[in-house]
Amino acid sequence: MPLRENLPPTASKVEKIGEKKLYSASAARNAPFILEVLSQYLPDKGKVLELASGTGQHCKYFAEAFCNLEWQPSEINPKRLDSIQAYIKEANRANINMPLSLDATAENWAKELDVYNVIITINIFHLISNKEMITLIHESSLALQTNSYFVIYGPFMRGGELTSDHDIKFHKSLIECDPDIGYKDDFDILDEIEANNLYPE
């Protein structure tokens, strides 16, 4: 995703817990639930690309749980790239690669990378524009091998509706900072997925 500085504090709450290491309480909370879903779909062996890896907590957590898979984190924010590297060095695992400096919403990034068995996006779509979402899905489809998975986690509208008071408040705070971002509708996402020859599970 592009490096956006103009976001509300609620969009990305992190604290510094080392010289370069960042910690997100929400990433720590949601990791076990995401892992539970991933365990149903990840192959026994192969390569996983995580787009916009944030602090690096997720890639460390998942790589430790799925030790036969090769994990490739990526990020555009320099401070978070440093944090990801700190988590990787702490984990000291052969199955996590050093992070790629990658804007997942830029055109043609898939041409520069290998193909992957799984691509994961966690809490990205509400922080990018519709145009950027379309590009991210298209490029991801090109970077996937046949019979692979594109996993999307995050807050969404359901049939054009925000489903809780928290969602309404958070979506409003996002579009007040940048009218191009905010919650995406699940039907719009599914349309783009199917337009790129991917099929919802």
CSV table of C-alpha atoms in Angstrom, one decimal:
chain,number,residue,atom,x,y,z
A,1,MET,CA,0.0,0.0,0.0
A,2,PRO,CA,1.2,3.5,-0.5
A,3,LEU,CA,2.8,5.3,2.4
A,4,ARG,CA,-0.1,7.4,3.9
A,5,GLU,CA,0.8,9.6,6.8
A,6,ASN,CA,-2.6,11.3,7.1
A,7,LEU,CA,-4.5,8.6,9.0
A,8,PRO,CA,-6.5,8.7,12.2
A,9,PRO,CA,-4.7,7.3,15.3
A,10,THR,CA,-7.2,4.5,15.4
A,11,ALA,CA,-6.1,3.2,12.0
A,12,SER,CA,-2.7,1.9,13.1
A,13,LYS,CA,-2.0,1.8,16.8
A,14,VAL,CA,1.5,0.7,17.5
A,15,GLU,CA,4.0,1.2,20.3
A,16,LYS,CA,7.8,1.0,20.2
A,17,ILE,CA,9.1,-1.9,22.3
A,18,GLY,CA,12.7,-1.8,21.2
A,19,GLU,CA,15.2,0.2,19.2
A,20,LYS,CA,13.3,-0.7,16.0
A,21,LYS,CA,10.7,-3.2,17.1
A,22,LEU,CA,7.0,-2.1,17.0
A,23,TYR,CA,4.1,-3.8,18.7
A,24,SER,CA,0.4,-3.8,17.7
A,25,ALA,CA,-2.1,-5.0,20.3
A,26,SER,CA,-4.7,-5.7,17.6
A,27,ALA,CA,-2.2,-7.8,15.6
A,28,ALA,CA,-1.5,-9.8,18.7
A,29,ARG,CA,-5.2,-10.3,19.3
A,30,ASN,CA,-6.3,-11.4,15.9
A,31,ALA,CA,-3.3,-13.6,15.0
A,32,PRO,CA,-4.7,-16.8,16.6
A,33,PHE,CA,-8.1,-16.4,14.8
A,34,ILE,CA,-6.4,-15.8,11.4
A,35,LEU,CA,-4.1,-18.8,12.1
A,36,GLU,CA,-7.2,-21.0,12.7
A,37,VAL,CA,-8.6,-20.1,9.2
A,38,LEU,CA,-5.2,-20.4,7.5
A,39,SER,CA,-4.7,-23.9,8.9
A,40,GLN,CA,-7.7,-25.0,6.8
A,41,TYR,CA,-6.2,-23.7,3.5
A,42,LEU,CA,-2.4,-23.5,3.6
A,43,PRO,CA,-0.6,-26.2,1.7
A,44,ASP,CA,1.9,-28.6,3.5
A,45,LYS,CA,4.8,-26.9,1.6
A,46,GLY,CA,5.2,-23.9,-0.6
A,47,LYS,CA,5.7,-20.1,-0.5
A,48,VAL,CA,3.5,-17.5,1.2
A,49,LEU,CA,3.6,-13.7,0.4
A,50,GLU,CA,2.2,-11.4,3.0
A,51,LEU,CA,1.3,-7.9,1.6
A,52,ALA,CA,1.8,-4.9,3.9
A,53,SER,CA,3.1,-6.9,6.8
A,54,GLY,CA,3.0,-4.1,9.3
A,55,THR,CA,5.0,-4.6,12.5
A,56,GLY,CA,6.1,-8.1,11.6
A,57,GLN,CA,4.2,-9.8,14.4
A,58,HIS,CA,2.0,-11.8,12.0
A,59,CYS,CA,4.7,-13.2,9.8
A,60,LYS,CA,6.7,-14.3,12.8
A,61,TYR,CA,3.7,-15.9,14.4
A,62,PHE,CA,2.5,-17.7,11.3
A,63,ALA,CA,6.0,-18.9,10.3
A,64,GLU,CA,6.5,-20.5,13.7
A,65,ALA,CA,3.1,-22.3,13.3
A,66,PHE,CA,3.6,-23.4,9.7
A,67,CYS,CA,7.3,-24.2,9.7
A,68,ASN,CA,7.3,-26.1,6.4
A,69,LEU,CA,6.2,-23.0,4.5
A,70,GLU,CA,8.5,-20.2,3.2
A,71,TRP,CA,7.2,-16.8,4.4
A,72,GLN,CA,7.9,-13.6,2.5
A,73,PRO,CA,6.8,-10.5,4.3
A,74,SER,CA,6.6,-7.1,2.5
A,75,GLU,CA,6.0,-3.5,3.5
A,76,ILE,CA,6.4,0.1,2.1
A,77,ASN,CA,6.8,1.9,5.4
A,78,PRO,CA,10.6,2.1,6.3
A,79,LYS,CA,10.0,2.0,10.1
A,80,ARG,CA,7.8,-1.1,9.7
A,81,LEU,CA,10.4,-2.7,7.5
A,82,ASP,CA,12.9,-2.2,10.3
A,83,SER,CA,10.4,-3.7,12.8
A,84,ILE,CA,9.8,-6.7,10.6
A,85,GLN,CA,13.5,-7.4,10.4
A,86,ALA,CA,13.7,-7.1,14.2
A,87,TYR,CA,11.0,-9.8,14.6
A,88,ILE,CA,12.7,-12.0,12.0
A,89,LYS,CA,16.0,-11.8,13.7
A,90,GLU,CA,14.4,-12.5,17.0
A,91,ALA,CA,12.6,-15.6,15.6
A,92,ASN,CA,15.8,-16.9,14.0
A,93,ARG,CA,13.9,-19.2,11.6
A,94,ALA,CA,15.1,-20.3,8.2
A,95,ASN,CA,11.6,-20.2,6.8
A,96,ILE,CA,11.1,-16.4,7.0
A,97,ASN,CA,12.8,-14.2,4.4
A,98,MET,CA,13.8,-10.7,5.0
A,99,PRO,CA,11.0,-8.3,4.0
A,100,LEU,CA,10.6,-6.9,0.5
A,101,SER,CA,10.1,-3.1,0.1
A,102,LEU,CA,6.9,-3.4,-1.9
A,103,ASP,CA,3.9,-1.1,-2.6
A,104,ALA,CA,1.2,-3.7,-3.1
A,105,THR,CA,-1.1,-1.1,-4.8
A,106,ALA,CA,1.5,-0.2,-7.5
A,107,GLU,CA,1.1,-1.6,-11.0
A,108,ASN,CA,3.3,-4.4,-12.3
A,109,TRP,CA,4.9,-5.5,-9.0
A,110,ALA,CA,3.9,-9.1,-9.8
A,111,LYS,CA,6.3,-9.2,-12.7
A,112,GLU,CA,9.2,-8.6,-10.3
A,113,LEU,CA,8.4,-11.4,-8.0
A,114,ASP,CA,8.2,-15.2,-8.0
A,115,VAL,CA,4.8,-16.8,-8.0
A,116,TYR,CA,3.3,-17.9,-4.6
A,117,ASN,CA,1.1,-20.7,-3.3
A,118,VAL,CA,-0.7,-18.2,-1.0
A,119,ILE,CA,-0.9,-14.4,-0.7
A,120,ILE,CA,-2.3,-12.9,2.5
A,121,THR,CA,-3.6,-9.4,3.1
A,122,ILE,CA,-4.4,-8.3,6.6
A,123,ASN,CA,-6.1,-5.0,7.4
A,124,ILE,CA,-5.2,-3.3,4.1
A,125,PHE,CA,-8.4,-2.7,2.1
A,126,HIS,CA,-9.9,0.0,4.4
A,127,LEU,CA,-6.6,2.0,4.1
A,128,ILE,CA,-6.4,2.2,0.3
A,129,SER,CA,-8.6,3.7,-2.4
A,130,ASN,CA,-10.9,1.7,-4.7
A,131,LYS,CA,-8.5,2.1,-7.6
A,132,GLU,CA,-5.7,0.8,-5.4
A,133,MET,CA,-7.8,-2.1,-4.3
A,134,ILE,CA,-8.4,-3.1,-7.9
A,135,THR,CA,-4.7,-2.9,-8.7
A,136,LEU,CA,-3.8,-4.9,-5.6
A,137,ILE,CA,-6.2,-7.7,-6.5
A,138,HIS,CA,-5.1,-7.8,-10.1
A,139,GLU,CA,-1.4,-8.0,-9.3
A,140,SER,CA,-2.1,-10.6,-6.6
A,141,SER,CA,-3.9,-12.8,-9.1
A,142,LEU,CA,-0.8,-12.6,-11.4
A,143,ALA,CA,1.5,-13.6,-8.5
A,144,LEU,CA,-0.4,-16.7,-7.6
A,145,GLN,CA,0.3,-20.2,-8.9
A,146,THR,CA,-2.6,-22.3,-10.2
A,147,ASN,CA,-4.8,-23.8,-7.4
A,148,SER,CA,-3.6,-21.3,-4.9
A,149,TYR,CA,-5.2,-19.0,-2.3
A,150,PHE,CA,-5.6,-15.3,-1.9
A,151,VAL,CA,-6.6,-14.6,1.7
A,152,ILE,CA,-8.2,-11.3,2.7
A,153,TYR,CA,-8.8,-10.3,6.3
A,154,GLY,CA,-10.1,-7.0,7.5
A,155,PRO,CA,-13.2,-4.8,8.2
A,156,PHE,CA,-15.7,-4.5,5.4
A,157,MET,CA,-19.2,-3.3,4.6
A,158,ARG,CA,-21.7,-6.1,4.2
A,159,GLY,CA,-24.0,-5.5,1.2
A,160,GLY,CA,-23.2,-1.8,1.4
A,161,GLU,CA,-24.0,-1.6,5.2
A,162,LEU,CA,-21.7,-0.9,8.1
A,163,THR,CA,-22.7,-3.5,10.7
A,164,SER,CA,-21.7,-1.9,14.1
A,165,ASP,CA,-21.4,1.4,15.8
A,166,HIS,CA,-17.6,0.8,16.0
A,167,ASP,CA,-17.5,0.3,12.2
A,168,ILE,CA,-19.5,3.4,11.5
A,169,LYS,CA,-17.2,5.5,13.8
A,170,PHE,CA,-14.0,4.0,12.4
A,171,HIS,CA,-15.1,4.4,8.7
A,172,LYS,CA,-16.1,8.0,9.3
A,173,SER,CA,-12.7,8.8,10.9
A,174,LEU,CA,-10.9,7.3,7.9
A,175,ILE,CA,-12.8,9.2,5.2
A,176,GLU,CA,-12.5,12.4,7.2
A,177,CYS,CA,-8.7,12.1,6.9
A,178,ASP,CA,-8.8,10.9,3.3
A,179,PRO,CA,-12.1,10.6,1.4
A,180,ASP,CA,-10.5,8.0,-1.0
A,181,ILE,CA,-10.1,5.4,1.7
A,182,GLY,CA,-12.5,3.7,4.1
A,183,TYR,CA,-14.4,0.4,4.3
A,184,LYS,CA,-14.9,-1.4,1.0
A,185,ASP,CA,-18.1,-3.3,0.2
A,186,ASP,CA,-17.8,-7.1,0.2
A,187,PHE,CA,-19.7,-7.3,-3.0
A,188,ASP,CA,-17.3,-4.9,-4.8
A,189,ILE,CA,-14.4,-7.0,-3.6
A,190,LEU,CA,-16.0,-10.2,-4.8
A,191,ASP,CA,-16.7,-8.6,-8.2
A,192,GLU,CA,-13.0,-7.7,-8.6
A,193,ILE,CA,-11.9,-11.2,-7.4
A,194,GLU,CA,-14.1,-12.9,-10.0
A,195,ALA,CA,-13.0,-10.4,-12.7
A,196,ASN,CA,-9.4,-11.7,-12.1
A,197,ASN,CA,-10.3,-15.3,-12.4
A,198,LEU,CA,-10.3,-16.0,-8.7
A,199,TYR,CA,-13.2,-17.7,-7.0
A,200,PRO,CA,-14.5,-17.1,-3.5
A,201,GLU,CA,-14.3,-19.9,-1.0
